[in-house]
Amino acid sequence: PWDTQCFTYDVMGELVNAWTSKITPVDGQGCKAANGTTWGPRKDYAPSSGPVADAPDTSTDVTAPDSSLRSTLAATAPDPQTVSTGATAYRQSFTFDWLGNRAVMTEHDPADAAKNVTFRYGYGNAVAKQPHTLGSVTSNPPGQGSSYSYDAVGNTKTRDLAATTQSLVWTQENKPATITDDGKKTTYVYDATGNRLLENSPSGSTLYLGETEVTTDATGAIVRASRAYAHPGAPTVVRTTSNGATTGHKRNVLLADHLGTANTTIDVTNTSQPITRRAFKPYGEIRGPKPAAWPNKRSYLGVG
């Protein structure tokens, strides 16, 4: 089945709407906005895009947007009758302040608007000398908000999230040295050029040697090894083996989207060549069921 994603933007290039469409993508169609504009892939490769919203031009546009901003934002929203539903369907809308900081994000439930969640972003409230750092996020309905603090150079020190609390310590090169997640500390070691060499967590460790990763359990026993083979213009192949495996190496071909995110893997070791897919929202959140297994630890914007 098709997985058609649609996007509309404001005049500053900020993403204001993203959704999955149930319109079959044919020549110049596939997406439809609330003002009736349709667009989509074309056989002749000519440009095809949706309507464009105005951008905030005063500080008051966040809390009291003018009529032009309101009307153009409404016009760039999806036609509600064309938004798809299902396991990987989604719809998100965004507004920004006049400096380009995200002001509001609404996570729309494609099947039930009563389940929508709106997030509002607050900046610089607790750090007078860092006016543009994200200080807090509030949610409506409540219960999904978060708060953040930073060190003197702007690195995140704490993330108090809805489901967990994280604290971060950074190296002099501004790379994560430790991340403590609800009391569970993970440490990182880097080589002389700043590449991550070792990751140690309570559940085990991972050694990074270029394209090769070696993973151990908490006792130090090797449980998995993988190596990625990448070539320009070709899919990445990941070869993995598990400690004690009786079937030898497993080989997976990773297919990536235009941004470099691997969203499809094919197990070519298996004669039936089963296919596993995963999907992401525009800013990296997983959408739909998370695959039970993936050939490597790379996620959004990561292949091999």
Short mmCIF file of C-alpha atoms in Angstrom, two decimals, residues 80-295:
data_model
loop_
_atom_site.label_atom_id
_atom_site.label_comp_id
_atom_site.label_asym_id
_atom_site.label_seq_id
_atom_site.Cartn_x
_atom_site.Cartn_y
_atom_site.Cartn_z
CA PRO A 80 -9.98 16.41 6.91
CA GLN A 81 -11.75 13.97 4.59
CA THR A 82 -8.44 12.96 3.00
CA VAL A 83 -6.36 12.25 6.13
CA SER A 84 -5.67 8.53 6.38
CA THR A 85 -6.18 6.40 9.45
CA GLY A 86 -4.43 3.20 10.47
CA ALA A 87 -1.36 1.94 12.27
CA THR A 88 1.16 4.39 10.78
CA ALA A 89 -1.18 7.30 10.06
CA TYR A 90 -0.50 10.65 11.73
CA ARG A 91 -1.25 14.34 11.55
CA GLN A 92 0.75 17.15 13.15
CA SER A 93 0.46 20.93 12.98
CA PHE A 94 2.98 23.57 14.09
CA THR A 95 3.18 27.29 14.71
CA PHE A 96 6.30 29.37 15.33
CA ASP A 97 7.11 32.65 16.99
CA TRP A 98 8.51 35.57 15.02
CA LEU A 99 12.08 34.45 15.80
CA GLY A 100 11.51 31.01 14.30
CA ASN A 101 11.21 29.10 17.58
CA ARG A 102 8.50 26.47 17.73
CA ALA A 103 5.54 27.91 19.66
CA VAL A 104 2.81 25.27 19.46
CA MET A 105 2.61 21.71 18.20
CA THR A 106 -0.63 19.75 18.00
CA GLU A 107 -0.59 15.98 17.75
CA HIS A 108 -3.86 15.23 15.98
CA ASP A 109 -5.51 11.84 16.26
CA PRO A 110 -6.47 11.07 12.64
CA ALA A 111 -9.48 9.05 13.77
CA ASP A 112 -10.73 11.04 16.78
CA ALA A 113 -10.18 14.79 17.23
CA ALA A 114 -11.19 14.48 20.90
CA LYS A 115 -7.85 12.74 21.48
CA ASN A 116 -5.74 15.61 20.12
CA VAL A 117 -2.88 16.81 22.34
CA THR A 118 -1.49 20.35 22.13
CA PHE A 119 2.02 21.26 23.31
CA ARG A 120 3.14 24.84 24.05
CA TYR A 121 6.83 25.75 24.21
CA GLY A 122 8.36 28.25 26.63
CA TYR A 123 11.82 29.76 26.16
CA GLY A 124 14.40 31.30 28.43
CA ASN A 125 12.19 31.66 31.49
CA ALA A 126 14.73 30.26 33.95
CA VAL A 127 17.95 31.26 32.21
CA ALA A 128 18.18 35.02 31.79
CA LYS A 129 21.37 34.82 29.73
CA GLN A 130 20.00 32.11 27.44
CA PRO A 131 16.76 33.63 26.14
CA HIS A 132 16.33 31.16 23.29
CA THR A 133 16.82 27.89 25.15
CA LEU A 134 13.74 25.73 25.56
CA GLY A 135 12.72 25.94 29.21
CA SER A 136 9.46 24.04 29.33
CA VAL A 137 6.73 22.33 27.36
CA THR A 138 3.17 22.24 28.65
CA SER A 139 0.50 19.91 27.32
CA ASN A 140 -3.27 20.05 27.01
CA PRO A 141 -4.63 17.69 28.25
CA PRO A 142 -1.98 17.87 31.00
CA GLY A 143 0.42 15.09 31.91
CA GLN A 144 2.75 15.09 28.89
CA GLY A 145 4.78 18.22 29.58
CA SER A 146 8.53 18.52 30.19
CA SER A 147 11.18 20.94 31.45
CA TYR A 148 14.85 21.50 30.62
CA SER A 149 18.00 23.09 32.05
CA TYR A 150 21.34 23.92 30.43
CA ASP A 151 24.98 24.51 31.23
CA ALA A 152 26.84 27.76 30.53
CA VAL A 153 27.59 26.88 26.89
CA GLY A 154 24.06 25.70 26.09
CA ASN A 155 24.37 21.93 26.46
CA THR A 156 21.32 20.25 27.98
CA LYS A 157 21.89 19.38 31.66
CA THR A 158 18.51 17.90 32.57
CA ARG A 159 15.41 16.71 30.77
CA ASP A 160 12.41 16.20 33.04
CA LEU A 161 10.08 14.31 30.71
CA ALA A 162 6.63 12.86 31.22
CA ALA A 163 7.90 9.29 31.51
CA THR A 164 11.49 9.71 32.70
CA THR A 165 14.07 12.13 34.06
CA GLN A 166 17.49 12.44 32.43
CA SER A 167 20.67 14.23 33.48
CA LEU A 168 23.56 14.75 31.09
CA VAL A 169 27.26 15.51 31.59
CA TRP A 170 29.36 16.73 28.67
CA THR A 171 33.02 16.49 27.69
CA GLN A 172 35.18 19.54 26.98
CA GLU A 173 34.48 18.87 23.30
CA ASN A 174 30.71 19.15 23.98
CA LYS A 175 29.99 15.46 23.48
CA PRO A 176 27.89 13.42 25.94
CA ALA A 177 30.10 11.90 28.65
CA THR A 178 27.32 10.38 30.75
CA ILE A 179 23.55 10.16 30.52
CA THR A 180 21.65 9.11 33.63
CA ASP A 181 18.13 7.95 32.88
CA ASP A 182 16.03 7.38 36.03
CA GLY A 183 19.17 6.43 37.95
CA LYS A 184 20.64 4.21 35.23
CA LYS A 185 23.92 5.70 34.01
CA THR A 186 25.36 5.24 30.52
CA THR A 187 28.90 6.47 29.85
CA TYR A 188 30.63 7.22 26.56
CA VAL A 189 34.29 7.11 25.51
CA TYR A 190 35.67 8.82 22.40
CA ASP A 191 38.82 8.52 20.34
CA ALA A 192 41.26 11.38 19.70
CA THR A 193 39.21 12.71 16.78
CA GLY A 194 35.90 12.68 18.65
CA ASN A 195 34.37 9.51 17.24
CA ARG A 196 32.42 7.43 19.73
CA LEU A 197 34.48 4.41 20.72
CA LEU A 198 32.66 2.82 23.64
CA GLU A 199 29.22 2.91 25.23
CA ASN A 200 28.78 1.41 28.71
CA SER A 201 25.36 0.89 30.28
CA PRO A 202 24.02 -1.29 33.12
CA SER A 203 22.79 -3.83 30.57
CA GLY A 204 26.10 -4.11 28.69
CA SER A 205 28.58 -2.33 26.46
CA THR A 206 29.02 -1.59 22.77
CA LEU A 207 32.41 -1.12 21.13
CA TYR A 208 32.40 0.96 17.93
CA LEU A 209 35.20 0.20 15.47
CA GLY A 210 34.36 2.08 12.30
CA GLU A 211 31.71 0.04 10.51
CA THR A 212 31.89 -2.71 13.17
CA GLU A 213 29.96 -2.88 16.46
CA VAL A 214 30.58 -5.45 19.19
CA THR A 215 28.02 -5.72 22.00
CA THR A 216 28.38 -7.44 25.36
CA ASP A 217 25.95 -8.21 28.16
CA ALA A 218 26.30 -6.94 31.74
CA THR A 219 28.87 -9.65 32.54
CA GLY A 220 31.12 -8.68 29.62
CA ALA A 221 30.29 -11.69 27.46
CA ILE A 222 30.01 -10.90 23.74
CA VAL A 223 26.42 -11.37 22.62
CA ARG A 224 26.37 -9.69 19.21
CA ALA A 225 28.62 -8.35 16.49
CA SER A 226 27.65 -6.44 13.36
CA ARG A 227 29.34 -4.78 10.44
CA ALA A 228 27.92 -2.37 7.88
CA TYR A 229 28.95 -2.30 4.22
CA ALA A 230 28.10 0.98 2.52
CA HIS A 231 28.74 1.99 -1.09
CA PRO A 232 27.77 5.23 -2.87
CA GLY A 233 24.45 4.93 -4.66
CA ALA A 234 23.71 1.50 -3.21
CA PRO A 235 21.83 0.21 -0.17
CA THR A 236 23.73 -0.49 3.04
CA VAL A 237 24.20 -4.16 3.95
CA VAL A 238 24.52 -5.11 7.63
CA ARG A 239 26.00 -8.48 8.60
CA THR A 240 25.28 -9.62 12.16
CA THR A 241 25.97 -12.66 14.27
CA SER A 242 24.80 -13.53 17.77
CA ASN A 243 26.92 -15.39 20.27
CA GLY A 244 26.02 -19.05 20.09
CA ALA A 245 24.07 -18.69 16.85
CA THR A 246 23.84 -21.92 14.89
CA THR A 247 22.83 -20.39 11.57
CA GLY A 248 25.95 -18.29 10.95
CA HIS A 249 25.84 -14.68 9.87
CA LYS A 250 22.62 -12.88 9.09
CA ARG A 251 22.63 -10.34 6.25
CA ASN A 252 20.15 -7.51 5.97
CA VAL A 253 19.82 -4.94 3.21
CA LEU A 254 18.77 -1.52 4.51
CA LEU A 255 16.80 0.78 2.22
CA ALA A 256 16.81 4.47 3.16
CA ASP A 257 14.61 7.43 2.32
CA HIS A 258 15.87 10.66 0.73
CA LEU A 259 17.06 11.95 4.12
CA GLY A 260 19.17 8.90 4.90
CA THR A 261 16.81 7.21 7.35
CA ALA A 262 16.65 3.44 6.91
CA ASN A 263 12.96 2.56 6.88
CA THR A 264 13.02 -0.89 5.26
CA THR A 265 15.17 -3.94 5.88
CA ILE A 266 15.25 -7.16 3.87
CA ASP A 267 16.63 -10.33 5.44
CA VAL A 268 18.47 -11.81 2.46
CA THR A 269 19.81 -14.72 4.55
CA ASN A 270 16.31 -16.15 4.71
CA THR A 271 15.18 -17.76 1.45
CA SER A 272 11.79 -16.05 1.77
CA GLN A 273 13.54 -12.67 2.22
CA PRO A 274 11.10 -11.22 4.79
CA ILE A 275 10.69 -7.45 4.81
CA THR A 276 10.46 -5.30 7.95
CA ARG A 277 9.43 -1.66 7.82
CA ARG A 278 9.40 1.23 10.25
CA ALA A 279 8.09 4.77 9.86
CA PHE A 280 8.91 8.16 11.38
CA LYS A 281 7.24 11.51 11.76
CA PRO A 282 9.03 14.61 10.38
CA TYR A 283 11.02 15.29 13.56
CA GLY A 284 12.00 11.69 14.23
CA GLU A 285 9.24 10.25 16.43
CA ILE A 286 8.40 6.67 15.56
CA ARG A 287 4.94 6.22 14.08
CA GLY A 288 3.06 2.98 14.21
CA PRO A 289 4.34 -0.21 15.82
CA LYS A 290 8.07 -0.32 16.55
CA PRO A 291 9.74 -3.35 14.91
CA ALA A 292 10.61 -6.09 17.37
CA ALA A 293 14.14 -6.21 15.94
CA TRP A 294 16.35 -4.07 13.69
CA PRO A 295 19.78 -4.93 12.23
#
